[in-house]
Amino acid sequence: MRRFEKALGCNPDLVILELGANDNLQALPLTVTKTNLDAMLGILAARNIPALFAGIRPLRDLGPDTNFRFVSLFHELASRHAVPFYPDYLDGVAGNPMLLQKDGLHPNARGAREIAKRLRPLVIDMLRALEGSAPAGSQP
């Protein structure tokens, strides 16, 4: 959350908002994670910046109840903010050593390409919507 305003300094036309592996592993209370993501989605909406919200499953076992609540918070926020949603951007990448850096958590270049390939259809749809809503003569 501390770096969010600075990240928006480039005035993006579109944002892909996701919780990274490091954030996922910090084991912050779910209320903090949810509050921060909710605030970020609210800021994007207030600035009329379209957001693709990408969820993630827990990268370590937090117990069945907490695992369920963790995954559910992404679905809840996507619904609340009515944003396009991809449930688990690391699906098919997490746990695959061919797609991860040596730390076993972060995608390598091949893993990043796999994530981009999976998100591409949603991003293309969002860019097309931006083109359709842009004033004549402008570019998103």
CSV table of C-alpha atoms in Angstrom, one decimal, residues 1 8 12 17 19-20 33 35 42 46 54 56-57 61 66 79 105-106 109 111 140:
chain,number,residue,atom,x,y,z
A,1,MET,CA,0.0,0.0,0.0
A,8,LEU,CA,0.4,5.3,-10.1
A,12,PRO,CA,-1.4,4.2,-16.3
A,17,LEU,CA,-3.5,-5.6,-9.5
A,19,LEU,CA,-0.8,-9.9,-4.6
A,20,GLY,CA,2.8,-11.0,-5.1
A,33,THR,CA,-4.6,-7.8,3.1
A,35,THR,CA,-8.3,-3.6,3.5
A,42,GLY,CA,-11.2,2.0,-4.7
A,46,ALA,CA,-11.9,7.0,-8.2
A,54,ALA,CA,-5.7,-11.2,-10.3
A,56,ILE,CA,-3.7,-16.0,-5.9
A,57,ARG,CA,-4.0,-19.1,-3.8
A,61,ASP,CA,-0.8,-24.0,4.1
A,66,THR,CA,-7.8,-19.4,6.6
A,79,SER,CA,-17.5,-8.6,-7.1
A,105,LEU,CA,8.4,-18.9,-5.6
A,106,HIS,CA,8.9,-16.2,-8.2
A,109,ALA,CA,11.1,-15.5,-17.7
A,111,GLY,CA,6.8,-18.5,-16.1
A,140,PRO,CA,-5.4,4.8,-24.7
